[in-house]
């Protein structure tokens, strides 16, 4: 390392809006076949398999998909289940998503708050 380089510099995250709400991360399993999911993807938990799928996926027979969290990192679940981490609470940017009011309310009830970046 050169003496004129910055040490410990931080870049903008662009996922969180602010730190008003506590951030809680938990381990989750992403169901096989979901593909490569980007950091910040909102996922829902299956009542049958206890695995997560992309929010907005159609539920199977006798299955409920409950909005669950926001992925911490990019993950590849193309051909096998993948274990990763998801934020269960926090204040996030929602610019790239179209979310139903019911899903947004369910996320909010779980501690995930969404706002557009200004």
mmCIF file of C-alpha atoms in Angstrom:
data_model
loop_
_atom_site.group_PDB
_atom_site.id
_atom_site.type_symbol
_atom_site.label_atom_id
_atom_site.label_comp_id
_atom_site.label_asym_id
_atom_site.label_seq_id
_atom_site.Cartn_x
_atom_site.Cartn_y
_atom_site.Cartn_z
ATOM 1 C CA UNK A 1 0.000 0.000 0.000
ATOM 2 C CA UNK A 2 1.204 3.496 -0.823
ATOM 3 C CA UNK A 3 1.434 6.177 1.838
ATOM 4 C CA UNK A 4 -0.876 8.538 -0.111
ATOM 5 C CA UNK A 5 -3.849 6.094 -0.340
ATOM 6 C CA UNK A 6 -6.958 6.422 1.796
ATOM 7 C CA UNK A 7 -7.378 3.877 4.551
ATOM 8 C CA UNK A 8 -10.814 2.931 5.852
ATOM 9 C CA UNK A 9 -12.806 4.952 3.314
ATOM 10 C CA UNK A 10 -16.493 4.117 2.986
ATOM 11 C CA UNK A 11 -18.573 4.242 -0.183
ATOM 12 C CA UNK A 12 -22.298 5.003 -0.340
ATOM 13 C CA UNK A 13 -24.381 1.870 0.230
ATOM 14 C CA UNK A 14 -27.434 2.866 -1.865
ATOM 15 C CA UNK A 15 -29.528 0.176 -0.151
ATOM 16 C CA UNK A 16 -30.284 1.908 3.139
ATOM 17 C CA UNK A 17 -31.917 5.325 3.400
ATOM 18 C CA UNK A 18 -30.829 6.019 6.956
ATOM 19 C CA UNK A 19 -30.173 4.457 10.334
ATOM 20 C CA UNK A 20 -33.443 5.470 12.016
ATOM 21 C CA UNK A 21 -34.551 1.853 12.390
ATOM 22 C CA UNK A 22 -32.493 -1.015 13.781
ATOM 23 C CA UNK A 23 -30.996 -3.397 11.229
ATOM 24 C CA UNK A 24 -31.320 -7.125 11.916
ATOM 25 C CA UNK A 25 -29.852 -9.785 9.621
ATOM 26 C CA UNK A 26 -30.734 -13.503 9.646
ATOM 27 C CA UNK A 27 -29.754 -16.575 7.656
ATOM 28 C CA UNK A 28 -32.172 -17.740 4.961
ATOM 29 C CA UNK A 29 -32.326 -20.479 2.349
ATOM 30 C CA UNK A 30 -33.200 -19.373 -1.182
ATOM 31 C CA UNK A 31 -35.141 -22.007 -3.125
ATOM 32 C CA UNK A 32 -33.430 -23.693 -6.052
ATOM 33 C CA UNK A 33 -34.468 -22.287 -9.426
ATOM 34 C CA UNK A 34 -34.726 -18.648 -8.326
ATOM 35 C CA UNK A 35 -31.639 -17.790 -10.378
ATOM 36 C CA UNK A 36 -29.063 -15.146 -9.545
ATOM 37 C CA UNK A 37 -30.619 -12.697 -7.104
ATOM 38 C CA UNK A 38 -29.124 -9.243 -6.678
ATOM 39 C CA UNK A 39 -28.274 -7.639 -3.367
ATOM 40 C CA UNK A 40 -31.387 -5.782 -2.215
ATOM 41 C CA UNK A 41 -33.890 -8.274 -3.687
ATOM 42 C CA UNK A 42 -37.011 -8.530 -1.528
ATOM 43 C CA UNK A 43 -37.885 -12.136 -0.701
ATOM 44 C CA UNK A 44 -40.889 -13.978 0.711
ATOM 45 C CA UNK A 45 -40.876 -17.088 2.935
ATOM 46 C CA UNK A 46 -42.841 -20.185 1.922
ATOM 47 C CA UNK A 47 -45.130 -21.630 4.593
ATOM 48 C CA UNK A 48 -44.526 -25.133 3.166
ATOM 49 C CA UNK A 49 -40.773 -25.286 2.570
ATOM 50 C CA UNK A 50 -39.532 -22.471 4.862
ATOM 51 C CA UNK A 51 -37.373 -21.358 1.920
ATOM 52 C CA UNK A 52 -37.418 -17.911 0.348
ATOM 53 C CA UNK A 53 -38.434 -16.927 -3.167
ATOM 54 C CA UNK A 54 -38.582 -13.566 -4.923
ATOM 55 C CA UNK A 55 -41.459 -11.454 -3.575
ATOM 56 C CA UNK A 56 -44.283 -11.582 -6.132
ATOM 57 C CA UNK A 57 -43.779 -15.268 -6.998
ATOM 58 C CA UNK A 58 -47.087 -17.137 -7.230
ATOM 59 C CA UNK A 59 -47.774 -19.379 -4.241
ATOM 60 C CA UNK A 60 -48.250 -23.088 -4.788
ATOM 61 C CA UNK A 61 -51.223 -25.160 -3.698
ATOM 62 C CA UNK A 62 -51.827 -24.907 0.069
ATOM 63 C CA UNK A 63 -48.881 -22.506 0.367
ATOM 64 C CA UNK A 64 -48.614 -18.981 1.719
ATOM 65 C CA UNK A 65 -45.751 -16.662 0.767
ATOM 66 C CA UNK A 66 -45.093 -14.054 3.445
ATOM 67 C CA UNK A 67 -42.858 -11.025 2.738
ATOM 68 C CA UNK A 68 -39.699 -11.777 4.692
ATOM 69 C CA UNK A 69 -36.676 -9.561 4.073
ATOM 70 C CA UNK A 70 -34.082 -7.904 1.839
ATOM 71 C CA UNK A 71 -31.030 -9.849 0.625
ATOM 72 C CA UNK A 72 -27.683 -8.665 2.006
ATOM 73 C CA UNK A 73 -25.619 -10.017 -0.893
ATOM 74 C CA UNK A 74 -25.932 -11.327 -4.448
ATOM 75 C CA UNK A 75 -26.674 -15.072 -4.424
ATOM 76 C CA UNK A 76 -26.864 -17.788 -7.089
ATOM 77 C CA UNK A 77 -29.756 -20.208 -6.544
ATOM 78 C CA UNK A 78 -29.973 -21.284 -10.175
ATOM 79 C CA UNK A 79 -29.446 -25.030 -9.749
ATOM 80 C CA UNK A 80 -29.394 -25.632 -5.992
ATOM 81 C CA UNK A 81 -30.764 -24.150 -2.775
ATOM 82 C CA UNK A 82 -28.478 -21.390 -1.531
ATOM 83 C CA UNK A 83 -27.928 -20.217 2.034
ATOM 84 C CA UNK A 84 -27.394 -16.485 2.502
ATOM 85 C CA UNK A 85 -28.250 -13.581 4.780
ATOM 86 C CA UNK A 86 -31.257 -11.258 4.621
ATOM 87 C CA UNK A 87 -32.083 -8.088 6.494
ATOM 88 C CA UNK A 88 -35.251 -8.561 8.588
ATOM 89 C CA UNK A 89 -35.493 -4.914 9.540
ATOM 90 C CA UNK A 90 -34.212 -1.543 8.402
ATOM 91 C CA UNK A 91 -35.061 1.512 6.286
ATOM 92 C CA UNK A 92 -34.442 0.770 2.608
ATOM 93 C CA UNK A 93 -34.598 2.419 -0.819
ATOM 94 C CA UNK A 94 -37.395 1.014 -3.025
ATOM 95 C CA UNK A 95 -36.679 2.749 -6.347
ATOM 96 C CA UNK A 96 -36.342 -0.444 -8.408
ATOM 97 C CA UNK A 97 -39.428 -2.220 -7.105
ATOM 98 C CA UNK A 98 -43.136 -2.233 -7.757
ATOM 99 C CA UNK A 99 -44.624 -3.631 -4.555
ATOM 100 C CA UNK A 100 -48.291 -4.076 -3.749
ATOM 101 C CA UNK A 101 -49.646 -2.092 -0.827
ATOM 102 C CA UNK A 102 -50.415 -5.355 0.982
ATOM 103 C CA UNK A 103 -46.798 -6.546 0.610
ATOM 104 C CA UNK A 104 -45.447 -3.178 1.718
ATOM 105 C CA UNK A 105 -47.751 -3.268 4.767
ATOM 106 C CA UNK A 106 -46.578 -6.811 5.604
ATOM 107 C CA UNK A 107 -42.937 -5.718 5.321
ATOM 108 C CA UNK A 108 -43.620 -2.668 7.483
ATOM 109 C CA UNK A 109 -45.324 -4.852 10.131
ATOM 110 C CA UNK A 110 -42.158 -6.957 10.178
ATOM 111 C CA UNK A 111 -39.860 -3.949 10.664
ATOM 112 C CA UNK A 112 -38.844 -3.264 7.044
ATOM 113 C CA UNK A 113 -39.559 0.282 5.930
ATOM 114 C CA UNK A 114 -39.322 1.386 2.292
ATOM 115 C CA UNK A 115 -38.948 4.883 0.851
ATOM 116 C CA UNK A 116 -37.930 6.392 -2.453
ATOM 117 C CA UNK A 117 -34.504 8.005 -2.521
ATOM 118 C CA UNK A 118 -34.640 11.769 -2.867
#
